[in-house]
Each structure stands twice: as C-alpha cells, then as structure tokens.
Amino acid sequence: VGVPGRGPLAQRDSREPVRTGAGGIDPGHLLAQLAPLARDLAAEAGLGRLETAVVGAAGFATLGDALRAELPGAFAREFGARRVALAADAVT
C-alpha cells in the first residue's frame, strides 16, 4: 500500500498460489487471499480506503478472463476502489 509521492508504506505477500480453472485465474480465491492483506495494509498505513488498486499477475494475458470481468467490481465493493488497473505479464 502506498501514497502518491511517498511510495510504499507497507507491504505483504501470500505464499499460496492462486487456483486456476476453466475461466483462468480464480478471482474468488485471489480476493480471499488479497482482502485480509489489503485491509491490514490500509490500517497499518493509516488509510481509510484504497482509492486505486493496481494488480499484476503472471498469466493475465492468457488466464485472466474471469479476473478482468470480476476484479474491478469486487475491488469497488471490498475496498472502495474507484480505479482499478490490471497489468499483464509484459508490464509486470
């Protein structure tokens, strides 16, 4: 979690790979891992909500159909994010 002009304020990671299925990377499983981490990071950084979310994932180009369809709405509901950027392999 970071703030423009200040860089990262806090960082976390998950050691468990996100499941994949017929629609590619499983957005529900990703969100189940990400939501508690993001909430903890926002609290640690003193942020009330996350206005912008940027997600990069290996496999987005070929495995990201379900993610592209579901993550923007899920991030708005879970974190109040008004802007979501999904970055594919070449960018990350």
Short mmCIF file of N, CA and C in Angstrom, two decimals:
data_model
loop_
_atom_site.label_atom_id
_atom_site.label_comp_id
_atom_site.label_asym_id
_atom_site.label_seq_id
_atom_site.Cartn_x
_atom_site.Cartn_y
_atom_site.Cartn_z
N VAL A 1 0.86 -1.17 0.00
CA VAL A 1 0.00 0.00 0.00
C VAL A 1 0.90 1.22 0.00
N GLY A 2 0.58 2.18 -0.86
CA GLY A 2 1.40 3.37 -0.95
C GLY A 2 0.54 4.61 -1.16
N VAL A 3 1.19 5.74 -1.12
CA VAL A 3 0.55 7.03 -1.32
C VAL A 3 1.36 7.75 -2.39
N PRO A 4 0.69 8.39 -3.37
CA PRO A 4 1.44 9.09 -4.41
C PRO A 4 2.47 10.05 -3.82
N GLY A 5 3.66 9.98 -4.35
CA GLY A 5 4.74 10.84 -3.89
C GLY A 5 5.50 10.31 -2.69
N ARG A 6 4.97 9.28 -2.03
CA ARG A 6 5.63 8.73 -0.84
C ARG A 6 6.07 7.29 -1.03
N GLY A 7 5.59 6.64 -2.08
CA GLY A 7 5.97 5.25 -2.32
C GLY A 7 5.28 4.30 -1.38
N PRO A 8 5.78 3.05 -1.30
CA PRO A 8 5.14 2.04 -0.45
C PRO A 8 5.23 2.40 1.04
N LEU A 9 4.11 2.27 1.72
CA LEU A 9 4.06 2.50 3.17
C LEU A 9 4.09 1.18 3.92
N ALA A 10 3.60 0.12 3.27
CA ALA A 10 3.56 -1.20 3.89
C ALA A 10 3.45 -2.24 2.79
N GLN A 11 3.99 -3.43 3.04
CA GLN A 11 3.96 -4.49 2.05
C GLN A 11 3.64 -5.83 2.71
N ARG A 12 2.97 -6.70 1.97
CA ARG A 12 2.68 -8.07 2.39
C ARG A 12 2.71 -8.95 1.15
N ASP A 13 2.79 -10.26 1.37
CA ASP A 13 2.64 -11.20 0.27
C ASP A 13 1.99 -12.47 0.76
N SER A 14 1.49 -13.23 -0.19
CA SER A 14 0.89 -14.53 0.11
C SER A 14 1.77 -15.60 -0.50
N ARG A 15 1.99 -16.65 0.22
CA ARG A 15 2.84 -17.74 -0.27
C ARG A 15 2.04 -18.81 -1.01
N GLU A 16 0.72 -18.70 -0.99
CA GLU A 16 -0.13 -19.72 -1.62
C GLU A 16 -0.47 -19.31 -3.05
N PRO A 17 -0.18 -20.16 -4.04
CA PRO A 17 -0.56 -19.84 -5.42
C PRO A 17 -2.08 -19.74 -5.56
N VAL A 18 -2.53 -18.83 -6.40
CA VAL A 18 -3.96 -18.69 -6.65
C VAL A 18 -4.39 -19.80 -7.60
N ARG A 19 -5.52 -20.41 -7.30
CA ARG A 19 -6.04 -21.50 -8.13
C ARG A 19 -6.44 -21.00 -9.52
N THR A 20 -6.40 -21.91 -10.48
CA THR A 20 -6.90 -21.63 -11.82
C THR A 20 -7.97 -22.65 -12.16
N GLY A 21 -8.84 -22.26 -13.08
CA GLY A 21 -9.91 -23.15 -13.52
C GLY A 21 -10.22 -22.88 -14.98
N ALA A 22 -11.41 -23.26 -15.41
CA ALA A 22 -11.81 -23.11 -16.81
C ALA A 22 -11.78 -21.66 -17.27
N GLY A 23 -12.08 -20.72 -16.37
CA GLY A 23 -12.08 -19.30 -16.71
C GLY A 23 -10.75 -18.63 -16.46
N GLY A 24 -9.73 -19.41 -16.15
CA GLY A 24 -8.40 -18.85 -15.87
C GLY A 24 -8.16 -18.72 -14.38
N ILE A 25 -7.46 -17.68 -13.99
CA ILE A 25 -7.14 -17.44 -12.59
C ILE A 25 -8.45 -17.23 -11.82
N ASP A 26 -8.60 -17.88 -10.69
CA ASP A 26 -9.83 -17.85 -9.90
C ASP A 26 -9.93 -16.53 -9.12
N PRO A 27 -10.84 -15.61 -9.55
CA PRO A 27 -10.93 -14.32 -8.87
C PRO A 27 -11.39 -14.44 -7.42
N GLY A 28 -12.25 -15.40 -7.11
CA GLY A 28 -12.71 -15.58 -5.73
C GLY A 28 -11.57 -15.98 -4.81
N HIS A 29 -10.72 -16.88 -5.28
CA HIS A 29 -9.58 -17.33 -4.47
C HIS A 29 -8.57 -16.20 -4.32
N LEU A 30 -8.33 -15.45 -5.39
CA LEU A 30 -7.42 -14.30 -5.30
C LEU A 30 -7.95 -13.29 -4.29
N LEU A 31 -9.23 -12.97 -4.37
CA LEU A 31 -9.81 -11.99 -3.45
C LEU A 31 -9.80 -12.50 -2.01
N ALA A 32 -10.02 -13.80 -1.82
CA ALA A 32 -9.98 -14.36 -0.47
C ALA A 32 -8.60 -14.20 0.16
N GLN A 33 -7.55 -14.29 -0.65
CA GLN A 33 -6.19 -14.09 -0.14
C GLN A 33 -5.87 -12.60 0.02
N LEU A 34 -6.32 -11.82 -0.96
CA LEU A 34 -5.95 -10.41 -1.02
C LEU A 34 -6.69 -9.53 -0.02
N ALA A 35 -7.98 -9.78 0.19
CA ALA A 35 -8.79 -8.89 1.02
C ALA A 35 -8.23 -8.69 2.43
N PRO A 36 -7.91 -9.76 3.18
CA PRO A 36 -7.37 -9.52 4.52
C PRO A 36 -6.01 -8.82 4.50
N LEU A 37 -5.19 -9.15 3.50
CA LEU A 37 -3.89 -8.47 3.40
C LEU A 37 -4.08 -6.98 3.13
N ALA A 38 -4.96 -6.66 2.19
CA ALA A 38 -5.19 -5.26 1.83
C ALA A 38 -5.78 -4.47 2.99
N ARG A 39 -6.72 -5.07 3.71
CA ARG A 39 -7.30 -4.38 4.87
C ARG A 39 -6.24 -4.10 5.94
N ASP A 40 -5.41 -5.10 6.22
CA ASP A 40 -4.33 -4.92 7.20
C ASP A 40 -3.35 -3.84 6.75
N LEU A 41 -3.00 -3.85 5.47
CA LEU A 41 -2.07 -2.85 4.94
C LEU A 41 -2.65 -1.45 5.03
N ALA A 42 -3.91 -1.30 4.65
CA ALA A 42 -4.55 0.01 4.72
C ALA A 42 -4.57 0.53 6.15
N ALA A 43 -4.90 -0.35 7.10
CA ALA A 43 -4.91 0.06 8.51
C ALA A 43 -3.51 0.44 8.97
N GLU A 44 -2.51 -0.37 8.61
CA GLU A 44 -1.13 -0.08 9.01
C GLU A 44 -0.64 1.24 8.43
N ALA A 45 -1.09 1.55 7.21
CA ALA A 45 -0.66 2.78 6.55
C ALA A 45 -1.52 3.98 6.96
N GLY A 46 -2.58 3.74 7.74
CA GLY A 46 -3.44 4.83 8.19
C GLY A 46 -4.39 5.33 7.11
N LEU A 47 -4.76 4.45 6.19
CA LEU A 47 -5.67 4.83 5.10
C LEU A 47 -7.07 4.33 5.40
N GLY A 48 -8.06 5.17 5.19
CA GLY A 48 -9.44 4.77 5.41
C GLY A 48 -9.97 3.85 4.33
N ARG A 49 -9.51 4.07 3.10
CA ARG A 49 -9.91 3.21 1.99
C ARG A 49 -8.83 3.25 0.92
N LEU A 50 -8.91 2.31 0.02
CA LEU A 50 -7.96 2.25 -1.08
C LEU A 50 -8.65 2.82 -2.32
N GLU A 51 -8.23 3.99 -2.77
CA GLU A 51 -8.88 4.64 -3.90
C GLU A 51 -8.51 4.02 -5.24
N THR A 52 -7.29 3.54 -5.36
CA THR A 52 -6.80 2.96 -6.60
C THR A 52 -6.16 1.62 -6.31
N ALA A 53 -6.46 0.63 -7.12
CA ALA A 53 -5.84 -0.69 -6.99
C ALA A 53 -5.16 -1.05 -8.30
N VAL A 54 -3.94 -1.53 -8.20
CA VAL A 54 -3.19 -1.99 -9.37
C VAL A 54 -2.79 -3.43 -9.12
N VAL A 55 -3.18 -4.32 -10.01
CA VAL A 55 -2.90 -5.74 -9.85
C VAL A 55 -2.15 -6.24 -11.07
N GLY A 56 -1.01 -6.86 -10.83
CA GLY A 56 -0.26 -7.50 -11.90
C GLY A 56 -0.17 -8.98 -11.61
N ALA A 57 -0.38 -9.79 -12.63
CA ALA A 57 -0.34 -11.24 -12.41
C ALA A 57 0.25 -11.94 -13.62
N ALA A 58 1.14 -12.88 -13.35
CA ALA A 58 1.61 -13.75 -14.42
C ALA A 58 0.41 -14.53 -14.92
N GLY A 59 0.22 -14.56 -16.20
CA GLY A 59 -0.90 -15.29 -16.77
C GLY A 59 -2.12 -14.44 -17.09
N PHE A 60 -2.08 -13.14 -16.80
CA PHE A 60 -3.23 -12.28 -17.10
C PHE A 60 -3.61 -12.36 -18.57
N ALA A 61 -2.63 -12.33 -19.45
CA ALA A 61 -2.92 -12.30 -20.88
C ALA A 61 -3.69 -13.54 -21.33
N THR A 62 -3.33 -14.69 -20.80
CA THR A 62 -3.97 -15.93 -21.25
C THR A 62 -4.93 -16.52 -20.22
N LEU A 63 -4.79 -16.17 -18.97
CA LEU A 63 -5.60 -16.78 -17.91
C LEU A 63 -6.47 -15.79 -17.15
N GLY A 64 -6.62 -14.58 -17.67
CA GLY A 64 -7.25 -13.54 -16.88
C GLY A 64 -8.67 -13.16 -17.23
N ASP A 65 -9.37 -13.95 -18.05
CA ASP A 65 -10.73 -13.56 -18.44
C ASP A 65 -11.64 -13.31 -17.24
N ALA A 66 -11.66 -14.23 -16.30
CA ALA A 66 -12.53 -14.08 -15.13
C ALA A 66 -12.06 -12.91 -14.26
N LEU A 67 -10.75 -12.72 -14.14
CA LEU A 67 -10.23 -11.60 -13.35
C LEU A 67 -10.66 -10.27 -13.95
N ARG A 68 -10.50 -10.13 -15.26
CA ARG A 68 -10.88 -8.87 -15.91
C ARG A 68 -12.36 -8.59 -15.74
N ALA A 69 -13.16 -9.64 -15.73
CA ALA A 69 -14.61 -9.47 -15.60
C ALA A 69 -15.03 -9.14 -14.16
N GLU A 70 -14.35 -9.71 -13.18
CA GLU A 70 -14.84 -9.63 -11.80
C GLU A 70 -14.07 -8.71 -10.85
N LEU A 71 -12.77 -8.55 -11.05
CA LEU A 71 -11.99 -7.80 -10.05
C LEU A 71 -12.37 -6.33 -9.91
N PRO A 72 -12.60 -5.58 -10.99
CA PRO A 72 -12.93 -4.17 -10.77
C PRO A 72 -14.14 -3.97 -9.85
N GLY A 73 -15.21 -4.71 -10.07
CA GLY A 73 -16.39 -4.60 -9.21
C GLY A 73 -16.12 -5.08 -7.79
N ALA A 74 -15.36 -6.17 -7.68
CA ALA A 74 -15.04 -6.70 -6.35
C ALA A 74 -14.19 -5.72 -5.56
N PHE A 75 -13.23 -5.07 -6.21
CA PHE A 75 -12.39 -4.09 -5.52
C PHE A 75 -13.19 -2.87 -5.09
N ALA A 76 -14.16 -2.47 -5.90
CA ALA A 76 -15.02 -1.35 -5.52
C ALA A 76 -15.84 -1.72 -4.28
N ARG A 77 -16.40 -2.92 -4.26
CA ARG A 77 -17.21 -3.36 -3.11
C ARG A 77 -16.37 -3.56 -1.86
N GLU A 78 -15.25 -4.25 -1.99
CA GLU A 78 -14.43 -4.63 -0.83
C GLU A 78 -13.64 -3.47 -0.24
N PHE A 79 -13.09 -2.62 -1.12
CA PHE A 79 -12.13 -1.62 -0.66
C PHE A 79 -12.53 -0.18 -0.97
N GLY A 80 -13.60 0.02 -1.72
CA GLY A 80 -13.99 1.37 -2.13
C GLY A 80 -13.14 1.91 -3.26
N ALA A 81 -12.40 1.04 -3.95
CA ALA A 81 -11.52 1.49 -5.03
C ALA A 81 -12.33 2.03 -6.20
N ARG A 82 -12.01 3.25 -6.60
CA ARG A 82 -12.70 3.87 -7.73
C ARG A 82 -11.98 3.60 -9.04
N ARG A 83 -10.69 3.29 -8.96
CA ARG A 83 -9.90 2.99 -10.15
C ARG A 83 -9.16 1.68 -9.94
N VAL A 84 -9.22 0.82 -10.96
CA VAL A 84 -8.53 -0.47 -10.91
C VAL A 84 -7.75 -0.64 -12.20
N ALA A 85 -6.46 -0.92 -12.08
CA ALA A 85 -5.62 -1.22 -13.25
C ALA A 85 -5.17 -2.66 -13.15
N LEU A 86 -5.38 -3.41 -14.22
CA LEU A 86 -4.96 -4.80 -14.29
C LEU A 86 -3.81 -4.87 -15.29
N ALA A 87 -2.64 -5.30 -14.83
CA ALA A 87 -1.44 -5.31 -15.66
C ALA A 87 -1.06 -6.74 -16.04
N ALA A 88 -0.78 -6.94 -17.32
CA ALA A 88 -0.39 -8.26 -17.82
C ALA A 88 1.11 -8.48 -17.68
N ASP A 89 1.54 -9.67 -18.05
CA ASP A 89 2.93 -10.10 -17.90
C ASP A 89 3.95 -9.10 -18.43
N ALA A 90 3.73 -8.58 -19.62
CA ALA A 90 4.71 -7.69 -20.24
C ALA A 90 4.94 -6.43 -19.41
N VAL A 91 3.93 -6.01 -18.66
CA VAL A 91 4.03 -4.79 -17.85
C VAL A 91 4.67 -5.08 -16.50
N THR A 92 4.35 -6.23 -15.93
CA THR A 92 4.84 -6.55 -14.59
C THR A 92 6.23 -7.11 -14.65
#
